[in-house]
Every structure is written in C-alpha cells, then in structure tokens.
Short mmCIF file of C-alpha atoms in Angstrom, two decimals:
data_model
loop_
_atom_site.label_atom_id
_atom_site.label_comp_id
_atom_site.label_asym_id
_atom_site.label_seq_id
_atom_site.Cartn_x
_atom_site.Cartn_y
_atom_site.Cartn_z
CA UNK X 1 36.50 98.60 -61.04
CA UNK X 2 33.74 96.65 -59.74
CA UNK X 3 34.06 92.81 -58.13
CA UNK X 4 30.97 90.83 -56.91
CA UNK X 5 31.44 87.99 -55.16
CA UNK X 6 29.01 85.16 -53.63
CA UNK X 7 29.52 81.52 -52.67
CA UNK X 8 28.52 78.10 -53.09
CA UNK X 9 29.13 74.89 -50.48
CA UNK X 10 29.07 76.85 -47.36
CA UNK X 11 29.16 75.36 -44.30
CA UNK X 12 30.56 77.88 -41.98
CA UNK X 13 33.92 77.53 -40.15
CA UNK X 14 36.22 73.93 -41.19
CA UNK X 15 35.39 72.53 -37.79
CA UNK X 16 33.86 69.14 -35.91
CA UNK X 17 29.52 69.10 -35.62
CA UNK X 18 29.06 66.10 -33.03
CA UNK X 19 32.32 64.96 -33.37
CA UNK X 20 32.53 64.67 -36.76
CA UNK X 21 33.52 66.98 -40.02
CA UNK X 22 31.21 69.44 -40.44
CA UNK X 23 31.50 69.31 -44.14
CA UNK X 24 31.53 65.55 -44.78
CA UNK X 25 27.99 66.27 -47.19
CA UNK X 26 29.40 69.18 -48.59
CA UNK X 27 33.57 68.76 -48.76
CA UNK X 28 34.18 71.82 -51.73
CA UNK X 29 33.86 75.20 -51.42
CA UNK X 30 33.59 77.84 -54.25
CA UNK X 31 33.77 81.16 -54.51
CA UNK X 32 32.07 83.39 -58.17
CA UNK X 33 33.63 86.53 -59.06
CA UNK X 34 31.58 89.25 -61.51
CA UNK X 35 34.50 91.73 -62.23
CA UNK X 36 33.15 95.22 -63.92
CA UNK X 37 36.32 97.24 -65.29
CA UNK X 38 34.17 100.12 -65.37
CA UNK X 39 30.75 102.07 -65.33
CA UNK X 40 30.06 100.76 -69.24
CA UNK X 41 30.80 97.41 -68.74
CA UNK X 42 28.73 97.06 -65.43
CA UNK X 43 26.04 98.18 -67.83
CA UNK X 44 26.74 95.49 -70.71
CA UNK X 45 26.87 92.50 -68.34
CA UNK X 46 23.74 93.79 -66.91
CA UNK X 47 21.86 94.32 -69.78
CA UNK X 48 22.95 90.83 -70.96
CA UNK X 49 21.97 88.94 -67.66
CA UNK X 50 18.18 90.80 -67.82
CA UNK X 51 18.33 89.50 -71.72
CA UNK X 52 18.90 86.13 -70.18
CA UNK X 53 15.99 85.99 -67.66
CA UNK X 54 13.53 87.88 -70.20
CA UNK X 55 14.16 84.95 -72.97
CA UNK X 56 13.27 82.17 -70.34
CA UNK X 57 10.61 84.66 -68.42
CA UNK X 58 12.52 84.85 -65.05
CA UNK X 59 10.95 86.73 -62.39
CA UNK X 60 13.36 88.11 -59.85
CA UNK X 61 16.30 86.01 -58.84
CA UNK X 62 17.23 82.45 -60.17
CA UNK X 63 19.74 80.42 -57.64
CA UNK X 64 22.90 79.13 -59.69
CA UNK X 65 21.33 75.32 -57.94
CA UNK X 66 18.39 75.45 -60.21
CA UNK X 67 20.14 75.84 -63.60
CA UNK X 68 22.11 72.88 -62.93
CA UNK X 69 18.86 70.69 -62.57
CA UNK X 70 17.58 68.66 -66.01
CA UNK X 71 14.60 71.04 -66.67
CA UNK X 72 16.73 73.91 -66.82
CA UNK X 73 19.13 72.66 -69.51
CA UNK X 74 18.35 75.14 -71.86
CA UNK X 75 18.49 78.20 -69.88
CA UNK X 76 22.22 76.73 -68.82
CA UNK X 77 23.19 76.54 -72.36
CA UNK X 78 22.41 79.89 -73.11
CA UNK X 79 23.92 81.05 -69.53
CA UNK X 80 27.31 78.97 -70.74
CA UNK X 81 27.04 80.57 -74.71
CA UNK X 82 25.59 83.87 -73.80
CA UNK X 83 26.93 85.32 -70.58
CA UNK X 84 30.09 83.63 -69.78
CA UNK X 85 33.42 85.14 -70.66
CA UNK X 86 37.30 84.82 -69.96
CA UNK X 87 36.68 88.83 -69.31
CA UNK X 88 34.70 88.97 -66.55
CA UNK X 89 34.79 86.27 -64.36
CA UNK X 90 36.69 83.98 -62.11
CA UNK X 91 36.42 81.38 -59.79
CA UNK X 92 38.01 79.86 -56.14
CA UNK X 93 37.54 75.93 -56.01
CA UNK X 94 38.37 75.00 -52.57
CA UNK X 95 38.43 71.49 -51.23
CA UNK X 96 38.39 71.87 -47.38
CA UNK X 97 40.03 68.48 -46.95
CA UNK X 98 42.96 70.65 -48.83
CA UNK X 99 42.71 73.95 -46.83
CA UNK X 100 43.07 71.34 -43.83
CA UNK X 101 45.64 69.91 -44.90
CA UNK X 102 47.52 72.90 -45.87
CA UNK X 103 46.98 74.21 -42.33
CA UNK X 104 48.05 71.62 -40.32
CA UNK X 105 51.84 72.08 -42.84
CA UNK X 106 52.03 75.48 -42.07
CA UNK X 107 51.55 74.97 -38.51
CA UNK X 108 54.26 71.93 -37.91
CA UNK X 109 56.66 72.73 -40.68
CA UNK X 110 56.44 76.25 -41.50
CA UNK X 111 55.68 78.89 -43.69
CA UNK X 112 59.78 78.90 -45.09
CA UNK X 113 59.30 75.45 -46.64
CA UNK X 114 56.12 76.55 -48.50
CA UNK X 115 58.31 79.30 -49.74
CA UNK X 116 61.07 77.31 -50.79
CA UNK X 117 60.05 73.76 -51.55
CA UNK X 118 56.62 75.44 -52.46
CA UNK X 119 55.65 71.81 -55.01
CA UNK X 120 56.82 69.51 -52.67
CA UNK X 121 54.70 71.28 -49.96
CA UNK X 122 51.44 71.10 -52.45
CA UNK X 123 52.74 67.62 -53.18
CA UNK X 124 52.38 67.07 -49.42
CA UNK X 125 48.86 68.25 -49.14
CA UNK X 126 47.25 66.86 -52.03
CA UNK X 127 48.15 63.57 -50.80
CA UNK X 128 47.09 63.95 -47.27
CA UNK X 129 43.81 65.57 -48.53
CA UNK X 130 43.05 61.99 -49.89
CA UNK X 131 43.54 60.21 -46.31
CA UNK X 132 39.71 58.99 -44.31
CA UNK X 133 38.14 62.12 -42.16
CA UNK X 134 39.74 60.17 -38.98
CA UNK X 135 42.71 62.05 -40.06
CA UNK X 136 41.15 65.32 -40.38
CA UNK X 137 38.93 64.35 -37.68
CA UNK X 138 41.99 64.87 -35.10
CA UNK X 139 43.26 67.65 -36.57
CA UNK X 140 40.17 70.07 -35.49
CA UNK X 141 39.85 67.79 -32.26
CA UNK X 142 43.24 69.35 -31.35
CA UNK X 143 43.04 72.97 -32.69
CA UNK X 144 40.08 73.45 -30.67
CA UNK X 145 41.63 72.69 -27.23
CA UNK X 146 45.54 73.03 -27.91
CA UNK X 147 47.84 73.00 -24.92
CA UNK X 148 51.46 70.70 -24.82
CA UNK X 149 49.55 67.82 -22.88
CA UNK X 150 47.17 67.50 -25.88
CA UNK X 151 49.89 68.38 -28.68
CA UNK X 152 51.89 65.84 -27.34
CA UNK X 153 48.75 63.02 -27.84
CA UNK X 154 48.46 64.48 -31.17
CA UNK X 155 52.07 64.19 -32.33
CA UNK X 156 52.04 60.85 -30.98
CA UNK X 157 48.95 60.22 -33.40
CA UNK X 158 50.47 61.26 -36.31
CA UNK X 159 53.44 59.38 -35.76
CA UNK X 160 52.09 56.38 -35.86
CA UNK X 161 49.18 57.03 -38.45
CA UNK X 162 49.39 54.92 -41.61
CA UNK X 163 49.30 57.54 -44.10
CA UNK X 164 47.80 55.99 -47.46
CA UNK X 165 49.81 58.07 -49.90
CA UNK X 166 53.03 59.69 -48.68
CA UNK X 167 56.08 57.87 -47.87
CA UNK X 168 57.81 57.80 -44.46
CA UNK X 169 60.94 59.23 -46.66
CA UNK X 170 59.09 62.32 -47.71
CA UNK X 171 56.52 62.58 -44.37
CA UNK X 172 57.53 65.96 -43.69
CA UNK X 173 54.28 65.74 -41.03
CA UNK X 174 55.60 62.28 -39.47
CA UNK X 175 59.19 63.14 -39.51
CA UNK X 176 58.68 66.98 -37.94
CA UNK X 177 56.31 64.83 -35.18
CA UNK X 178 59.05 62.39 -34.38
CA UNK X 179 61.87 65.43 -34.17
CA UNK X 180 59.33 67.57 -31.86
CA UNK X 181 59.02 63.96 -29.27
CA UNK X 182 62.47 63.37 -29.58
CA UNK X 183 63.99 66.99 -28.21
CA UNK X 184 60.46 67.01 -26.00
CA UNK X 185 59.46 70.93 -27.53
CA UNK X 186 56.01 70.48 -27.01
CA UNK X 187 55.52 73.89 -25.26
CA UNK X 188 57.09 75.37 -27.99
CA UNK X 189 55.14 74.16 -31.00
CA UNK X 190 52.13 73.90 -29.31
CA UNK X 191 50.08 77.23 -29.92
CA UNK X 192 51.46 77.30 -33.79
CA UNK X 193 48.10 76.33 -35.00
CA UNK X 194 45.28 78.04 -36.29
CA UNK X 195 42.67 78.28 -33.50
CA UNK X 196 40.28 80.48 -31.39
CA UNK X 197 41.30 83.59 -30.87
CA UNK X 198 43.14 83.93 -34.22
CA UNK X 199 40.08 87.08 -35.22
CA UNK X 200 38.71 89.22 -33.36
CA UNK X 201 35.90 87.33 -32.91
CA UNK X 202 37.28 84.23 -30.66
CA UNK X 203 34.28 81.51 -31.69
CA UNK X 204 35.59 81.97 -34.89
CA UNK X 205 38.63 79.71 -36.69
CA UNK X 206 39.40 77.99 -40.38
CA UNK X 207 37.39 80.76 -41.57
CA UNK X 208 37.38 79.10 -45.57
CA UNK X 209 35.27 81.57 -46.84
CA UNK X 210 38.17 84.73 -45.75
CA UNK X 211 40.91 82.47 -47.42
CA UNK X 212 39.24 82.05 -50.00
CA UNK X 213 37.94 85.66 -51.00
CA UNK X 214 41.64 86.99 -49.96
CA UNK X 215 43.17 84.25 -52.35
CA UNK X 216 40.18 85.51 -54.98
CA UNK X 217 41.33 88.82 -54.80
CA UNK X 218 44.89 88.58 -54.84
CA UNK X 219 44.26 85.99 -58.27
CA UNK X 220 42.24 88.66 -60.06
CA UNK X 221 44.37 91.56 -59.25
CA UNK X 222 47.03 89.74 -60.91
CA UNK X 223 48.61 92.16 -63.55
CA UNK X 224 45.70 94.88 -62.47
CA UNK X 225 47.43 98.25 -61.70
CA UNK X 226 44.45 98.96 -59.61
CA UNK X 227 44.90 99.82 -55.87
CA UNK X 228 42.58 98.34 -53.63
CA UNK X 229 41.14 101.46 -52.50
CA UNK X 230 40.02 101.96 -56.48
CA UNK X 231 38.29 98.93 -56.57
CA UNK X 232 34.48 98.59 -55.00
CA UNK X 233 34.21 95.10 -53.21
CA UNK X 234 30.95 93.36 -52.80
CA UNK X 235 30.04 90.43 -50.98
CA UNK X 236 26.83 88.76 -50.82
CA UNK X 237 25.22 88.90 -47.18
CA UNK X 238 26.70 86.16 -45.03
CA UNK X 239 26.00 87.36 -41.30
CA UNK X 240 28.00 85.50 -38.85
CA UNK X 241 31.32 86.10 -40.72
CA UNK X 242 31.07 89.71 -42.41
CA UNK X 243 32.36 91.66 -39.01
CA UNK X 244 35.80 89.31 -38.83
CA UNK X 245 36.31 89.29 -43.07
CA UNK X 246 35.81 93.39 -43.32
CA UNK X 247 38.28 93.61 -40.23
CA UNK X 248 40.48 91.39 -41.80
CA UNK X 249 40.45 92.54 -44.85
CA UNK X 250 40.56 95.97 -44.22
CA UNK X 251 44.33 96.31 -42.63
CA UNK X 252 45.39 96.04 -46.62
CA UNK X 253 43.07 98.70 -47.46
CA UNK X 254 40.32 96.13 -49.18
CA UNK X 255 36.91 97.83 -48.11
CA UNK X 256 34.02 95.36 -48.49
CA UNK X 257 30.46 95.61 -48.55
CA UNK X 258 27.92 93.27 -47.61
CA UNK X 259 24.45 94.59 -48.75
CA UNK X 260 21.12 92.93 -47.02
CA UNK X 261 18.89 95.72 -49.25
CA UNK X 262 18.44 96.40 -52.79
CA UNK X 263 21.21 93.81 -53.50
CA UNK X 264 23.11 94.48 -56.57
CA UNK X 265 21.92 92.17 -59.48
CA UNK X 266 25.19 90.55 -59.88
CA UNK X 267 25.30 89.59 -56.92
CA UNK X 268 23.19 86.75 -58.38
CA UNK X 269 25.29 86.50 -61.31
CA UNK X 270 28.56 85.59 -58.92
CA UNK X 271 26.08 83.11 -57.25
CA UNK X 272 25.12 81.40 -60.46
CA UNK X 273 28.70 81.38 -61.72
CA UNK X 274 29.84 79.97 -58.25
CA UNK X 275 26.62 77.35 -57.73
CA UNK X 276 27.22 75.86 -61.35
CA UNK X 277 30.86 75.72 -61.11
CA UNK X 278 30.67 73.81 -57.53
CA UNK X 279 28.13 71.24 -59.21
CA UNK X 280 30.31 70.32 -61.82
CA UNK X 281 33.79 70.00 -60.43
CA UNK X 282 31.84 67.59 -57.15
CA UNK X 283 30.48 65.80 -60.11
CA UNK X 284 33.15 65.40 -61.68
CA UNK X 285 34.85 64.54 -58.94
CA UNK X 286 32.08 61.71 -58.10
CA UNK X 287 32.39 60.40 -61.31
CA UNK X 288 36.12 59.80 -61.24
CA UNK X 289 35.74 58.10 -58.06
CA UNK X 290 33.10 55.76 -59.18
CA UNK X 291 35.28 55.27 -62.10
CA UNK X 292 32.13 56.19 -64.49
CA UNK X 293 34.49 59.02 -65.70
CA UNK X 294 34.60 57.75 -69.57
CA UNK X 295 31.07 56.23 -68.88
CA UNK X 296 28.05 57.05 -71.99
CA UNK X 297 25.80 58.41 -68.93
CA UNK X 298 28.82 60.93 -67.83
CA UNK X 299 29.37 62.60 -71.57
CA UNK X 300 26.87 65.48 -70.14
CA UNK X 301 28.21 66.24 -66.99
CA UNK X 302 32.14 65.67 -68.16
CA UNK X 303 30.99 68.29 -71.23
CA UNK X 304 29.86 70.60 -68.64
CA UNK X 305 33.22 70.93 -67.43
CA UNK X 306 34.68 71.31 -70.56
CA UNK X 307 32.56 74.42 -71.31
CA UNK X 308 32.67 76.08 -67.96
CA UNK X 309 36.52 76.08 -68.19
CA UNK X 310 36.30 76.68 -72.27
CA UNK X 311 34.38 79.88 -71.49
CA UNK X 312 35.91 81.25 -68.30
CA UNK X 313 39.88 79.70 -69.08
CA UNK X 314 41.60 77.60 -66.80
CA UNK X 315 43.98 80.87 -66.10
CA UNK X 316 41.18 82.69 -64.45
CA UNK X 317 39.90 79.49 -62.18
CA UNK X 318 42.02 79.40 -58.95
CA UNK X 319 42.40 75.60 -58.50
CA UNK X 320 42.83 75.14 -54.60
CA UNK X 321 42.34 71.55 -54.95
CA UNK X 322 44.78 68.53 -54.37
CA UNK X 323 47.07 68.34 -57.43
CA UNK X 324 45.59 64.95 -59.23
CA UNK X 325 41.89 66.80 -59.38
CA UNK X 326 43.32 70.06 -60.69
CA UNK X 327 45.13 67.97 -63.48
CA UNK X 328 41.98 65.32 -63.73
CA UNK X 329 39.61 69.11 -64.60
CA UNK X 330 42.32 70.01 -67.04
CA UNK X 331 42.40 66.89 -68.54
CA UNK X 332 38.75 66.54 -68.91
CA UNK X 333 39.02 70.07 -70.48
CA UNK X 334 40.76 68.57 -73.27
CA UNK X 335 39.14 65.05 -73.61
CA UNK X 336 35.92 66.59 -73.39
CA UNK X 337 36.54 68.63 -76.17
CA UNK X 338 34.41 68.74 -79.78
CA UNK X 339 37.48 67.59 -81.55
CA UNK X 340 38.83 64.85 -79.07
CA UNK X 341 37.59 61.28 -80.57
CA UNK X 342 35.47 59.54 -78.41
CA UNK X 343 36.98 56.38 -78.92
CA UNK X 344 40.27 57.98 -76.91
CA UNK X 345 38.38 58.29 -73.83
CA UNK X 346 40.06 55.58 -72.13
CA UNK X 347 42.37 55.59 -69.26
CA UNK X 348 45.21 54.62 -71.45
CA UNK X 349 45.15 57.95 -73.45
CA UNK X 350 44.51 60.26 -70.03
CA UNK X 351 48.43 60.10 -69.61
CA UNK X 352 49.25 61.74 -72.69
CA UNK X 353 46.71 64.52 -71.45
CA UNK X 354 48.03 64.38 -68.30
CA UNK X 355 51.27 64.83 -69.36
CA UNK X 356 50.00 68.51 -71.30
CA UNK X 357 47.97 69.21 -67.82
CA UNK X 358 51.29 69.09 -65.78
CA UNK X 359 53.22 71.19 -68.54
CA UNK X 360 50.33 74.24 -67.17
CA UNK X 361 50.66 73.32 -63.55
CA UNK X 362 54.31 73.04 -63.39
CA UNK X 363 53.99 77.03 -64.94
CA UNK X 364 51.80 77.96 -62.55
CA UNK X 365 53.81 76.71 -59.60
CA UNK X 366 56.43 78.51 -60.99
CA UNK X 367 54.62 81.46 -61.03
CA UNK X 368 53.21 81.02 -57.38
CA UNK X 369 57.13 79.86 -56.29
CA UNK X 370 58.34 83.36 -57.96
#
C-alpha cells in the first residue's frame, strides 16, 4: 500500500506574527490523501489522472487552487465525476482555532477527561473555537514564554474572560483556573503546555501539519491489517518541518518520504483533492456566516460540497472542526442534494437535517470514545 499526502492552508506552526494569529487570513487547514492498495491500482488512478489532463490539454502540473476558479468549471466537473472515489481518498479538515482550543484542554484539564467525557470535551472546544482571536491571542502569548509568574497572569485572564458560548456551570477552562488560584499550584501546572522544546527542533511548536498527518494516518488505517512498515508514506516537500515529522513519526515505525525530485504524480492528485476540499468547506463556512447559506448565488458553491462529500463519503473525511460546522457540512450534504426540494432550503427545515447529522456524529463519537 501506497498513501500520498499534500496540503492546503499552510501557514507553518499555530503561533503569533506581530502579535497577532498567524493564521487569521487563512484559519483551516487540510490535509489530501491518494491511497494505492497496490501496484495495479497505483496504475489505474494514474492512468485516469493523465486521461484527465489530456482531455483539457494540461501540461505538467495543475494546482488544486486553479480548478476551483470559474474558468475551470469544467475540468472540476470531470475531476468530481471522473477521478473521485470513496476508494481512494480521504481528507483532514482542520480548523486551527479548534486544534487551539483542544490544546489549551489537554493542557489545564487533562488527557483522562478527553478519555472519559470525550463529547463533553469536543463540546468544550467547539464552543471556545467560536470566541474573538483575543482569546486565542493569549493562549500562544503564554505558551511561548511559560513560567508560574506568567501562568498565573494567564489563569487570572481566563478567569475573568467572558466566554460567548459556554456556561460558567460547564467552564471546565474557568473552573480548573479558579481551582489552580485557589490552592496557589502554579509551579505545578505551569510547564503542562505545548511549547518549545516539545521536538527536537526547539523553534518548533503547534506543529498542525504533524497532527494532522498522524490523525490522517491513524483514520485511514482504520480496519487496514496493514503494518506501518508495509505501507510506503509520501509527503509532498515541506522543508522547515520534514526533519521533526519523520522523527516523530518514525518512533511508531511510520517511515516517510519527502521527495524534492521526480515527484510522484499523485503527489498532485493529494494536492488537488486537498486545495478543492479547503475551498469549499471556507466557503461554505463564509456563506453560513453571512447567512447567504440558502441564498440563489450560493446553490454552486453549497452543491460543491454536496459532491465532494457524495464522492469521497463523509466516513472517509476526518472532520476536525468545531461540532456545529461538522453537522452544518453534513447537513448541506443532504439539502444540497438532487432530490432535496429547493423550496425546503430554509432554516426551519435544517433542524430536521440536523437532527439525521447528529444521529452520524453521535456514532462516530462513540466510535472515537471506544
């Protein structure tokens, strides 16, 4: 077995650029996945994607950016019809709002709630991810200079923060705050965090793009009886992190390879799959935040969602997104569809769907939870 993978929204490390998020222009992350079962099916997927660039007379490589542009409609209609499977491909959404989130819970609470309250502690971080970048703002102001003089400024913070979305009764992040000021444990909390020094390489920290390929891996090898050592791992070139991922990776026997020469066609077939997939869930996104999401001028970009997660299945799409946008995409997936009437594309019919969508997350939590 074969898996290529290459990413879209990159923006290094989830860290502060001038004192402010580094990601603010770009806040998702996604990761494409080619997966060749064998020496035969490498073959097939490769003679389909040189099919697809000798129909539209594509010379060398095509960026997954451009087929998401209006000129290039038809050559991503017969990229959705023609290439795309539930076979051979998957995908890691990643909002790093979420990843944050998620890190600053596993650093004050712990990993044993995630483990045993493991909705609740999603619950948690899909409703911090929503809070202003202030929030998230001090967060990576504190991991990258952590000592018990700062963690106590930054307890105090979110203490009295007015979070937007989570109630006082259920804060586990303002209650754990107020217990750690109260019994004055600073010194022991303090270096729980994520930070430098964490890799081998010490200017390196919230390293996304490892969480995400580890997370990637683990999701496709899901009912594979393959060991890592029989499966060939290949990574598109991304310099200033391959040395820390192939360390990292390597102490559970995962050998990656990131090749700068005679790079492996699908290579750009995991960077098409990942490009287009990042452009539609951020535009979907945008469009339920503008509340255009039922909007005549959306039907094209909603519909693209539909058929990225008609082709590829919702099972083999990692979702590492705050809960209400993983349910809004699975919702789409179904109001979007051929058969759905248009005149149901209101607000007051997306419970019902919503109501289906949280019948497939509440299985796949208890999946994760098991």
């Amino acid at each position: 077995m074969k898996i290529y993978f290459d990413e879209s929204g990159q923006t290094g490390c989830v860290l502060l650029k001038k004192d402010m998020l580094n990601f603010a222009n770009q806040p998702v992350f996604a990761l494409g996945a080619v997966i060749a079962k064998d020496d035969n099916d490498e073959r097939l997927l490769l003679e389909k994607y040189k099919k697809f660039k000798e129909k539209f007379e594509i010379v060398g490589e095509i960026k997954g950016s451009e087929l998401t542009t209006r000129d290039r409609n038809e050559e991503l209609n017969y990229f959705l019809k023609n290439i795309l499977d539930s076979d051979h491909f998957a995908v890691n959404i990643y909002d790093k709002k979420f990843y944050l989130a998620t890190l600053l819970e596993l650093a004050l609470i712990g990993r044993e709630f995630q483990r045993s309250h493991t909705i609740q502690f999603y619950q948690i971080a899909s409703q911090l991810s929503f809070e202003d970048d202030g929030f998230f703002v001090e967060y990576c102001r504190y991991v990258e200079n952590p000592s018990p003089e700062s963690f106590h400024k930054y307890l105090v913070y979110l203490q009295n923060y007015n979070y937007k979305y989570v109630t006082t009764e259920y804060n586990g992040i303002k209650l754990t705050a107020q217990a750690i000021l109260d019994g004055k444990n600073e010194e022991l909390f303090y270096d729980d965090f994520m930070t430098f020094g964490w890799y081998e390489n010490s200017k390196i920290s919230n390293l996304i793009n490892l969480n995400a390929l580890s997370e990637l891996i683990s999701f496709v090898k899901i009912g594979t009886p393959a060991a890592n050592s029989e499966i060939l791992y290949v990574h598109d070139k991304i310099d200033a992190f391959e040395s820390t991922m192939k360390s990292e990776l390597l102490q559970f026997g995962i050998n990656i390879s990131f090749p700068h020469e005679n790079e492996p066609e699908l290579l750009q077939l995991a960077d098409n799959v990942a490009s287009i997939y990042c452009h539609a869930y951020v535009k979907m996104k945008t469009l339920f935040s503008q509340k255009k999401e039922w909007a005549e001028s959306s039907e094209w970009d909603m519909s693209l969602v539909f058929q990225l997660l008609a082709k590829i299945k919702h099972e083999n799409i990692k979702f590492t997104v705050p809960i209400p946008d993983w349910a809004a995409a699975l919702c789409i997936e179904q109001m979007y569809s051929p058969g759905y009437p248009k005149a149901m594309r209101k607000n007051i019919f997306l419970i019902q769907c919503i109501n289906k969508s949280n019948t497939k997350l509440d299985c796949i939590f208890l999946h994760i939870n098991l």
